[in-house]
Amino acid sequence: MCGIVGYVGNLNAAPVLIDSLKKLEYRGYDSAGIAVLGKEVEIKVIKTQGRLSALESLVLDQKPQGNIGIGHTRWATHGEPNTENAHPHYNASRTIALVHNGIIENHGDLRQELTSRGYTFLSHTDTEVAVHLLDYYYKSEKDPKKAISMTLSRVKGSYAFGILFADCPNTVFAARKDSPLAVGLGQGENFIASDAPAILKHTHDVIYIDNDEIAEIQKDSVKVYHLNLKETAKEAVHIGWDPEAAEKNGFAHFMLKEIHEQPAAIRNTVFPRITDGNISLDELALSEDAIKNLRKIHIVACGSAYHAGVVGKYVIEKLARIPVEVDLASEFRYREPILEKDSFCIAISQSGETADTLAALREAKRQGLFTVAIVNVIGSTIAREADSVIHTHAGPEISVATTKAYSAQLATLYLVALRLALVRATVTKEDFAKLVKELKSLPEKIEMLLAEQESIKQFANKCKEKKDIFFIGRGIDYAAALEGSLKLKEISYIHSEAYAAGELKHGTISLIEKGTLVVSLATQPTLYEKTVSNTAEVICRGADILALTFGDNPALLQNAAFSVILPETDPIFSASLSVIPLQLFAYHISLAKGLDVDKPRNLAKSVTVE
Ligand code: F6R
């Protein structure tokens, strides 16, 4: 989704803005631009469609001078991705410029109104109405904050704005509703950014702007006001992430680096929460009585986080014997969910900013449920709005396709399941101890799988021309198949579907023909025979098999074109292992096809619109 940056300080703003925008490239974009305020009356705006390298060349040619500016990477929603529609947008006299992340839902009515007042539009975006509204109110009020507040009261939808007024040459203004925005606090310089990695190089201390707040940022001060222009006190949050963690560090792609960081992500998430064989999960913030009386758990999430939730359902139900309902957040919020007393809701999100997940969390809260967020980004909106937060410690995830954050989410759900199971006495102390030990050994086992990369790469190279790839599995393997299939389709653009192995024959099997690749996951010994039979059904229709299983399943292995034998573990944890070869498989197919692994087409890292 769109990325916003802003700078005010003593440095020349343009290179700082470009550098910060580069750190937000992972969010996905199709055009980019900056606005710099220097000594001239007009704000200098440079923007272009395409990659940041194109913007950088324009900036190098035009050399805008000034110590204050805003920048933007645009992920088109309204209006095609061209230069006119790129941000910043500006008023006719170029004395007000703004960048926007979000969607102005009533832009049609506002455009009509402003056109009738004589305003001329240069773009087809929803955003441009905001800059003309600002111009309109600024002309009457002569006060930028008032003009911003009046503009915001007219705008429906979601927004994070960065705004410059030529009349205020020392100030960047910012405002937000339902789109992320942070102010980075430096020494004699301050920043705004949609996401912390953009400014980590300069500062680790940030203030998160909340809904209906306006920030006034100068190089030595940051003031935040409510929409009614009353000043409000804000606390800074320290982000411990190492800026190096947001660099590739010698890996060809962020995705490959992040795949290799999974053992560390799990260690950092799990180990500090296990002391003397016990799980301390104070963040769960539920009394033992409440845990014993639980009737249901609701999990809401999107994409891969949802797939982690599906694994969580199988694991929690098996270990803690509590019914779990997993919902796609975008469905949950509009299906008028019936939420019972004595249940709680887990929202899972890497970014902590996903609009649908946030809305689902709010719905659960509205209905009086206790909410727990499993979130990677500290200080993110979901983390702040949930009643309680269990942070995954995966570090910054830059590649659009999630890998290490997903693995850390799984690890967290195992911790939750084990904690609940112990309190509810649905596992014996001995089994609990064995499972905790096993959980702690997952990082080493992942390392063993990572060492098998070369053979997976060779097989992936042979599969790059495939048109359809199916993933099948039962139980936890079905949940893992969902994630394997998503990983493949999002970065290789090969059509893929994941099916519960037993369901394939109810329709989808008609798509299987000679040479169709079917990835068969069989890691649940109690289900081996069933999955082997379902695999046989596709083999006899011409399918080639990639098998993922443990070593004691010769019936599956003997018929596979390629197989990965997973290191032994308790089957409850198998999803953490089976996902590794599936990530590598997707990565190497994408690479073999010459695609942009880290920034797949049409996708955005942080999906802040519905
Ligand atoms: C897929 C992927 C997405 C995200 C989804 C939710 O690789 O990354 O499917 O999992 O957009 O994002 P978060 O976890 O930030 O809420």
XYZ file of C-alpha atoms and ligand atoms in Angstrom:
626
model
C 0.000 0.000 0.000
C 1.033 3.615 -0.304
C 4.033 4.706 1.706
C 4.434 8.141 3.246
C 7.619 9.809 4.450
C 8.430 13.324 5.575
C 11.448 15.211 6.856
C 12.198 18.466 8.624
C 15.711 19.258 9.849
C 19.024 20.674 8.676
C 19.800 18.265 5.849
C 18.780 18.687 2.246
C 15.399 16.965 2.332
C 15.281 15.315 -1.117
C 17.976 12.624 -0.592
C 16.602 11.826 2.880
C 13.124 11.395 1.425
C 14.315 9.183 -1.432
C 16.356 7.055 0.951
C 13.374 6.639 3.293
C 11.052 5.823 0.393
C 13.457 3.066 -0.664
C 12.914 1.472 2.724
C 9.181 1.449 2.053
C 9.454 -0.062 -1.445
C 8.436 -3.422 -0.014
C 4.957 -2.108 0.706
C 4.262 -2.252 -3.043
C 3.888 0.772 -5.353
C 3.539 1.832 -8.945
C 4.554 5.513 -8.883
C 6.378 7.859 -6.540
C 7.021 11.502 -5.809
C 8.387 14.094 -3.422
C 7.600 17.706 -2.545
C 10.311 19.962 -1.145
C 9.883 23.372 0.392
C 12.832 25.693 -0.150
C 13.302 29.425 -0.464
C 10.939 29.784 -3.435
C 7.271 30.613 -2.896
C 6.147 27.502 -4.757
C 6.613 24.033 -3.369
C 8.773 21.973 -5.715
C 6.978 18.756 -6.686
C 8.716 15.955 -8.594
C 6.833 12.766 -9.378
C 6.744 9.966 -11.867
C 5.176 6.635 -12.630
C 7.283 3.520 -12.180
C 10.110 2.676 -9.842
C 11.940 4.884 -7.374
C 15.033 4.770 -9.585
C 13.082 6.874 -12.126
C 12.181 9.397 -9.438
C 15.756 9.455 -8.208
C 17.076 10.369 -11.689
C 14.574 13.234 -11.931
C 15.610 14.452 -8.489
C 19.295 14.269 -9.420
C 18.571 16.338 -12.560
C 16.361 18.932 -10.885
C 18.223 19.134 -7.544
C 15.408 20.517 -5.369
C 16.821 22.465 -2.419
C 15.151 22.768 0.968
C 15.296 21.227 4.464
C 11.689 20.164 4.611
C 9.686 17.807 2.449
C 7.257 14.927 2.038
C 7.421 11.832 -0.155
C 5.155 9.053 -1.324
C 5.038 5.707 -3.029
C 1.606 5.107 -4.546
C -0.270 1.829 -4.863
C -3.098 2.786 -7.199
C -6.687 2.539 -5.990
C -8.476 5.361 -7.863
C -6.951 6.398 -11.169
C -4.401 4.462 -13.180
C -0.773 4.344 -12.073
C 0.601 7.279 -14.103
C 2.544 10.452 -13.326
C -0.518 12.722 -13.033
C -2.070 10.443 -10.448
C 1.176 10.047 -8.487
C 1.454 12.014 -5.231
C 2.190 14.674 -3.994
C -0.866 16.564 -5.189
C -0.904 20.339 -4.974
C -3.178 23.366 -5.265
C -3.150 25.690 -8.285
C -0.629 28.095 -6.751
C 1.563 25.181 -5.565
C 1.538 26.579 -2.045
C -0.028 23.492 -0.474
C 1.107 19.933 -1.250
C 0.047 16.648 0.264
C 0.606 12.911 0.196
C -2.083 10.434 1.196
C -2.426 6.786 2.113
C -5.983 5.449 2.282
C -9.188 6.030 0.360
C -11.441 9.093 0.398
C -14.800 7.443 -0.080
C -16.838 10.591 -0.747
C -14.372 11.961 -3.298
C -17.045 12.026 -6.038
C -19.308 14.467 -4.169
C -16.368 16.576 -3.012
C -14.959 16.774 -6.538
C -18.300 18.015 -7.827
C -18.560 20.599 -5.082
C -15.017 21.848 -5.620
C -15.409 21.938 -9.401
C -18.484 24.101 -8.976
C -16.369 26.421 -6.817
C -13.920 26.781 -9.705
C -11.254 24.223 -8.760
C -9.544 22.379 -11.612
C -8.437 18.781 -11.123
C -5.222 17.484 -12.639
C -5.619 13.828 -11.672
C -8.186 11.057 -11.408
C -7.370 10.297 -7.792
C -9.610 10.438 -4.758
C -6.734 12.238 -2.993
C -6.735 15.432 -5.017
C -10.016 16.600 -3.445
C -8.170 16.888 -0.117
C -5.617 19.386 -1.375
C -8.284 21.611 -2.952
C -10.405 21.430 0.196
C -7.360 22.493 2.187
C -6.818 25.375 -0.198
C -10.472 26.374 0.136
C -10.477 26.370 3.951
C -7.001 27.890 4.239
C -8.117 30.848 2.135
C -10.924 31.582 4.596
C -9.223 30.604 7.888
C -5.581 31.561 7.208
C -4.648 28.920 9.760
C -3.204 25.613 8.535
C -4.352 23.497 11.492
C -7.881 24.879 11.246
C -7.884 24.246 7.506
C -6.716 20.666 8.091
C -9.306 20.074 10.783
C -12.105 21.472 8.600
C -10.942 19.405 5.644
C -10.846 16.231 7.719
C -14.351 16.853 8.975
C -15.507 16.736 5.350
C -13.601 13.642 4.322
C -15.078 10.151 4.705
C -12.863 7.088 4.533
C -9.347 6.325 5.688
C -6.277 8.467 5.516
C -2.784 9.216 6.616
C -1.696 12.598 5.268
C 1.625 14.416 5.091
C 1.088 18.083 4.254
C 3.233 21.118 3.430
C 2.107 24.749 3.422
C 4.459 27.226 1.738
C 3.335 29.737 4.372
C 4.755 27.477 7.116
C 8.284 26.864 5.880
C 9.384 25.075 9.080
C 6.524 22.633 9.526
C 5.363 19.287 8.211
C 1.753 18.581 9.130
C 0.374 15.067 9.423
C -2.998 13.553 10.229
C -4.515 10.114 10.301
C -7.616 7.996 10.453
C -7.365 4.232 9.979
C -4.094 4.350 8.013
C -0.765 4.008 9.804
C 1.470 6.993 10.503
C 4.362 7.481 12.877
C 6.478 10.515 13.744
C 10.172 9.689 14.158
C 11.953 11.756 16.785
C 15.519 12.794 15.932
C 18.029 15.309 17.292
C 17.313 18.609 15.571
C 15.325 16.738 12.951
C 12.045 14.868 12.855
C 10.385 12.505 10.422
C 7.081 11.023 9.432
C 6.674 7.547 8.001
C 4.030 4.941 7.334
C 6.282 2.301 8.777
C 9.290 2.289 11.105
C 11.889 0.732 8.717
C 11.759 3.982 6.701
C 13.335 5.933 9.551
C 15.189 3.362 11.657
C 18.473 4.606 10.212
C 17.793 7.991 11.849
C 15.882 7.172 15.023
C 14.364 4.345 17.063
C 11.931 6.592 18.946
C 8.533 7.175 17.449
C 5.196 8.654 18.348
C 2.221 6.897 16.774
C -0.444 9.297 15.564
C -3.901 8.046 16.515
C -7.180 8.409 14.689
C -8.499 11.965 14.445
C -5.184 13.519 15.409
C -3.188 16.214 13.655
C 0.569 16.521 14.174
C 2.598 19.690 13.758
C 6.206 18.714 13.246
C 9.154 21.072 13.276
C 12.822 20.173 13.545
C 12.893 20.728 17.332
C 9.308 20.022 18.327
C 6.355 17.740 17.725
C 2.881 18.777 18.822
C -0.179 16.603 18.428
C -3.740 17.897 18.478
C -7.147 16.310 18.448
C -9.377 17.305 15.521
C -10.914 19.962 17.804
C -7.369 21.446 17.957
C -6.870 20.760 21.660
C -3.300 19.656 22.208
C -2.912 16.059 23.363
C 0.013 14.461 25.208
C 1.701 11.556 23.452
C 4.231 9.011 24.609
C 7.152 7.920 22.494
C 7.669 4.219 21.816
C 11.156 2.767 21.407
C 11.573 0.341 18.496
C 14.413 -2.016 19.259
C 14.853 -3.292 15.682
C 18.347 -3.152 14.263
C 18.348 -1.075 11.035
C 20.622 -3.777 9.570
C 17.723 -6.196 9.947
C 15.931 -4.234 7.252
C 18.852 -4.734 4.816
C 19.525 -7.747 2.576
C 22.884 -8.511 4.193
C 24.329 -10.349 1.218
C 21.217 -12.367 0.339
C 19.887 -12.065 -3.216
C 16.421 -11.179 -1.941
C 14.739 -10.181 1.286
C 12.536 -13.244 0.972
C 15.524 -15.592 0.941
C 17.073 -13.767 3.872
C 13.829 -13.921 5.811
C 13.402 -17.638 5.040
C 16.825 -18.136 6.623
C 15.899 -15.986 9.605
C 13.081 -18.323 10.625
C 15.059 -20.301 13.201
C 15.987 -16.999 14.886
C 12.422 -15.673 14.635
C 11.126 -18.772 16.421
C 13.904 -18.736 19.020
C 13.289 -15.052 19.777
C 9.548 -15.584 20.019
C 9.557 -18.821 22.012
C 12.657 -19.066 24.175
C 12.134 -15.984 26.376
C 8.667 -17.309 27.173
C 9.874 -20.677 28.455
C 11.482 -20.808 31.877
C 12.315 -24.103 33.599
C 10.070 -25.982 31.204
C 7.099 -23.700 31.915
C 5.410 -21.325 29.536
C 5.003 -17.799 30.861
C 2.547 -16.002 28.688
C 1.384 -13.133 30.868
C 0.310 -11.302 27.731
C -2.558 -13.771 27.414
C -3.925 -11.923 30.444
C -6.656 -14.454 31.229
C -7.029 -15.877 34.725
C -6.770 -19.654 35.187
C -10.478 -19.720 35.956
C -11.282 -17.849 32.786
C -9.151 -20.319 30.808
C -10.884 -23.293 32.429
C -14.305 -21.839 31.630
C -13.558 -20.925 28.039
C -16.262 -22.019 25.624
C -14.773 -20.878 22.365
C -11.876 -19.027 20.760
C -12.366 -16.886 17.668
C -9.379 -16.270 15.428
C -9.493 -13.496 12.826
C -6.790 -12.712 10.285
C -6.057 -12.318 6.569
C -3.854 -14.167 4.071
C -0.951 -16.065 5.577
C -1.869 -14.899 9.069
C -5.238 -16.567 8.491
C -3.423 -19.748 7.453
C -1.451 -19.614 10.696
C -4.830 -19.300 12.415
C -6.097 -22.435 10.661
C -3.087 -24.369 11.988
C -3.826 -22.785 15.383
C -7.372 -24.130 15.284
C -6.211 -27.713 14.791
C -3.529 -27.403 17.440
C -5.612 -25.623 20.102
C -8.576 -27.922 19.609
C -6.366 -30.996 19.836
C -4.305 -29.925 22.825
C -6.662 -27.721 24.865
C -10.018 -29.161 23.750
C -11.618 -25.769 23.150
C -13.652 -25.172 19.987
C -11.919 -22.654 17.739
C -13.567 -20.727 14.919
C -11.186 -19.199 12.396
C -12.508 -16.445 10.173
C -11.126 -14.448 7.314
C -11.255 -11.029 8.905
C -12.960 -9.503 5.865
C -15.805 -12.019 6.212
C -16.073 -11.933 9.989
C -16.796 -8.242 10.201
C -19.801 -8.331 7.877
C -21.349 -11.657 8.799
C -22.846 -10.412 12.047
C -20.895 -13.022 14.000
C -22.524 -14.572 17.029
C -19.946 -14.279 19.791
C -20.650 -16.165 22.962
C -19.810 -15.182 26.501
C -16.747 -16.942 27.921
C -14.934 -16.814 24.632
C -12.145 -14.562 23.417
C -10.809 -13.384 20.114
C -7.278 -13.652 18.736
C -6.375 -11.267 15.886
C -3.211 -12.257 14.026
C -1.281 -9.734 11.956
C 2.347 -9.189 11.023
C 1.949 -5.498 10.256
C -0.683 -4.784 12.860
C -2.251 -2.442 10.316
C -4.356 -4.715 8.095
C -7.656 -2.865 7.732
C -9.869 -5.967 7.685
C -8.195 -7.534 10.705
C -8.449 -4.277 12.597
C -12.147 -4.013 11.778
C -12.737 -7.630 12.873
C -10.925 -6.944 16.140
C -13.112 -3.902 16.701
C -16.228 -5.966 16.024
C -15.148 -8.547 18.609
C -14.483 -5.755 21.118
C -17.800 -4.120 20.318
C -19.515 -7.371 21.226
C -17.671 -7.427 24.531
C -15.071 -10.107 23.821
C -11.615 -9.976 25.356
C -9.184 -9.505 22.455
C -5.617 -10.701 22.128
C -3.440 -9.590 19.224
C -0.549 -11.641 17.877
C 1.403 -8.896 16.138
C 4.932 -8.342 14.889
C 5.086 -4.551 14.644
C 5.355 -2.907 18.043
C 3.082 0.093 18.456
C 0.962 -0.792 15.417
C -2.747 -0.018 15.486
C -3.918 -3.580 16.152
C -1.330 -3.889 18.932
C -2.621 -0.686 20.488
C -6.304 -1.460 20.171
C -6.315 -5.070 21.389
C -6.864 -5.678 25.102
C -3.626 -7.595 25.196
C -0.720 -8.218 22.789
C 1.593 -11.163 22.299
C 4.392 -9.843 20.132
C 6.080 -12.132 17.673
C 9.768 -11.312 17.544
C 10.449 -11.891 13.882
C 12.108 -8.485 13.344
C 11.204 -6.282 10.384
C 9.773 -8.272 7.492
C 10.408 -6.565 4.184
C 9.560 -9.107 1.486
C 5.920 -8.827 0.463
C 5.513 -12.597 0.754
C 5.617 -13.363 4.442
C 7.818 -16.174 5.722
C 9.434 -15.506 9.092
C 6.447 -13.609 10.481
C 4.195 -16.559 9.565
C 6.578 -18.957 11.319
C 6.668 -16.742 14.398
C 2.850 -16.610 14.400
C 2.722 -20.416 14.331
C 5.197 -20.620 17.190
C 3.089 -18.183 19.205
C -0.052 -20.204 18.603
C 1.763 -23.323 19.852
C 2.646 -21.425 23.015
C -0.967 -20.363 23.459
C -2.241 -23.896 22.838
C 0.214 -25.417 25.302
C -0.501 -22.819 27.964
C -4.255 -23.359 27.651
C -3.819 -27.133 27.628
C -1.749 -27.098 30.817
C -4.235 -24.933 32.707
C -7.178 -27.024 31.500
C -5.276 -30.223 32.279
C -5.985 -31.602 28.815
C -2.373 -32.749 28.492
C -0.430 -34.576 31.151
C 2.560 -32.827 32.717
C 4.832 -35.391 31.039
C 3.364 -34.781 27.599
C 3.500 -31.050 28.189
C 7.205 -31.279 29.013
C 7.845 -33.367 25.893
C 5.942 -30.943 23.694
C 7.758 -27.902 25.111
C 11.076 -29.619 24.455
C 9.968 -30.422 20.941
C 8.844 -26.842 20.332
C 12.276 -25.619 21.384
C 13.923 -27.970 18.914
C 12.040 -26.624 15.875
C 14.699 -24.007 14.970
C 17.393 -26.708 14.580
C 15.081 -28.819 12.465
C 14.316 -25.846 10.256
C 18.057 -25.351 9.844
C 18.314 -28.962 8.637
C 15.626 -28.284 6.028
C 17.286 -25.069 4.892
C 20.396 -27.106 4.173
C 18.412 -29.039 1.549
C 17.843 -25.965 -0.557
C 19.870 -27.100 -3.586
C 17.734 -30.145 -4.384
C 14.541 -28.127 -3.948
C 15.944 -25.502 -6.290
C 16.695 -28.129 -8.955
C 13.193 -29.535 -8.750
C 11.680 -26.018 -8.791
C 13.626 -25.223 -11.975
C 11.945 -28.178 -13.655
C 8.501 -26.902 -12.607
C 8.708 -23.333 -13.831
C 6.581 -23.995 -16.939
C 3.741 -25.585 -14.962
C 0.374 -23.904 -15.410
C -1.423 -25.333 -12.361
C -0.085 -26.777 -9.139
C -2.337 -28.321 -6.503
C -1.570 -28.804 -2.824
C -3.383 -31.455 -0.826
C -3.342 -32.532 2.786
C -5.584 -33.394 5.711
C -5.883 -31.674 9.092
C -2.798 -29.643 9.893
C -1.457 -30.604 6.467
C -4.445 -28.955 4.854
C -3.687 -25.764 6.795
C -0.040 -25.970 5.696
C -1.143 -26.645 2.109
C -3.109 -23.380 2.117
C 0.048 -21.462 2.971
C 2.253 -23.398 0.494
C -0.195 -22.702 -2.298
C -0.510 -18.990 -1.472
C 3.278 -18.614 -1.323
C 3.594 -20.215 -4.746
C 0.887 -18.256 -6.514
C 1.782 -14.866 -5.102
C 5.403 -14.884 -6.234
C 5.459 -17.296 -9.216
C 2.102 -16.295 -10.779
C 1.357 -19.995 -11.324
C -2.248 -20.858 -10.681
C -2.481 -22.978 -7.582
C -5.120 -24.318 -5.249
C -4.955 -25.993 -1.882
C -7.488 -28.682 -1.166
C -8.364 -30.811 1.788
C -7.129 -34.110 0.350
C -10.451 -35.850 0.876
C -12.360 -33.055 -0.860
C -10.521 -33.109 -4.185
C -12.656 -35.884 -5.617
C -15.786 -33.815 -5.080
C -15.111 -31.704 -8.154
C -11.601 -30.322 -8.462
C -10.080 -33.651 -9.463
C -11.483 -32.998 -12.953
C -8.631 -30.495 -13.394
C -5.949 -33.139 -12.887
C -4.350 -34.295 -16.157
C -1.073 -35.782 -17.304
C 1.809 -33.805 -15.843
C -0.216 -31.732 -13.328
C 1.931 -31.270 -10.244
C 0.267 -32.174 -6.960
C 2.103 -31.386 -3.737
C 0.986 -34.001 -1.261
C 1.533 -33.228 2.419
C 1.289 -36.177 4.771
C 2.693 -35.483 8.212
C -0.116 -36.796 10.400
C 0.527 -40.532 10.919
C -3.112 -41.179 11.805
C -4.080 -39.818 8.397
C -1.256 -41.298 6.288
C -3.339 -43.994 4.666
C -6.121 -41.615 3.758
C -3.764 -39.100 2.159
C -1.851 -41.855 0.376
C -5.150 -43.022 -1.147
C -6.079 -39.497 -2.214
C -2.619 -39.147 -3.743
C -3.061 -42.430 -5.595
C -6.302 -41.032 -7.046
C -4.426 -38.172 -8.713
C -1.429 -40.312 -9.724
C -3.664 -42.616 -11.737
C -5.005 -39.534 -13.531
C -1.502 -38.555 -14.616
C -0.357 -36.237 -11.802
C 3.288 -35.894 -10.751
C 3.805 -35.818 -7.005
C 5.963 -33.698 -4.756
C 5.706 -35.460 -1.389
C 6.315 -33.930 2.023
C 6.259 -36.426 4.824
C 8.246 -38.114 7.564
C 10.593 -40.999 6.828
C 8.123 -43.667 7.930
C 5.722 -43.216 5.036
C 7.203 -45.317 2.186
C 3.809 -45.700 0.535
C 3.799 -42.010 -0.331
C 7.510 -41.649 -0.976
C 7.771 -44.468 -3.500
C 5.409 -42.788 -5.954
C 6.782 -39.260 -5.736
C 8.664 -37.444 -8.517
C 10.389 -35.518 -5.753
C 10.146 -35.687 -2.000
C 11.306 -33.904 1.101
C 11.584 -36.030 4.219
C 10.954 -33.835 7.234
C 13.025 -34.205 10.403
C 11.087 -36.139 13.038
C 8.905 -34.051 15.313
C 5.577 -34.359 17.077
C 2.986 -34.149 14.256
C 1.345 -31.218 16.031
C 4.350 -29.064 15.012
C 4.692 -30.346 11.463
C 3.368 -27.145 9.854
C 6.463 -25.305 11.052
C 8.627 -27.751 9.134
C 6.575 -28.456 6.019
C 6.302 -24.750 5.212
C 10.090 -24.415 4.774
C 10.485 -26.512 1.604
C 7.267 -24.972 0.285
C 8.661 -21.448 0.736
C 11.920 -22.479 -0.948
C 10.013 -24.167 -3.774
C 7.984 -20.979 -4.423
C 11.087 -18.800 -4.155
C 13.107 -20.838 -6.654
C 10.286 -21.076 -9.185
C 9.855 -17.304 -9.023
C 13.604 -16.867 -9.455
C 13.728 -19.323 -12.355
C 10.953 -17.362 -14.053
C 12.914 -14.136 -13.622
C 10.206 -12.494 -11.518
C 10.514 -9.800 -8.882
C 10.499 -12.103 -5.852
C 10.321 -9.412 -3.183
C 7.762 -7.220 -4.915
C 5.263 -9.397 -6.754
C 2.901 -7.620 -9.131
C -0.296 -6.087 -7.745
C 0.568 -6.919 -4.145
C 1.227 -4.700 -1.182
C 2.870 -5.577 2.100
C 0.574 -3.769 4.422
C -3.036 -3.846 3.250
C -4.538 -0.807 4.889
C -7.671 -0.612 2.740
C -10.701 -2.912 2.865
C 1.205 -13.395 2.007
C 1.048 -12.255 2.872
C -0.330 -11.767 3.137
C -0.455 -11.305 4.597
C -1.821 -10.630 4.805
C -2.024 -10.195 6.240
O 2.537 -13.751 1.858
O 1.998 -11.693 3.343
O -1.280 -12.710 2.821
O -0.302 -12.408 5.429
O -1.933 -9.515 3.965
O -1.060 -9.266 6.612
P -0.762 -8.958 8.140
O -0.186 -10.191 8.739
O 0.195 -7.810 8.110
O -2.084 -8.609 8.755
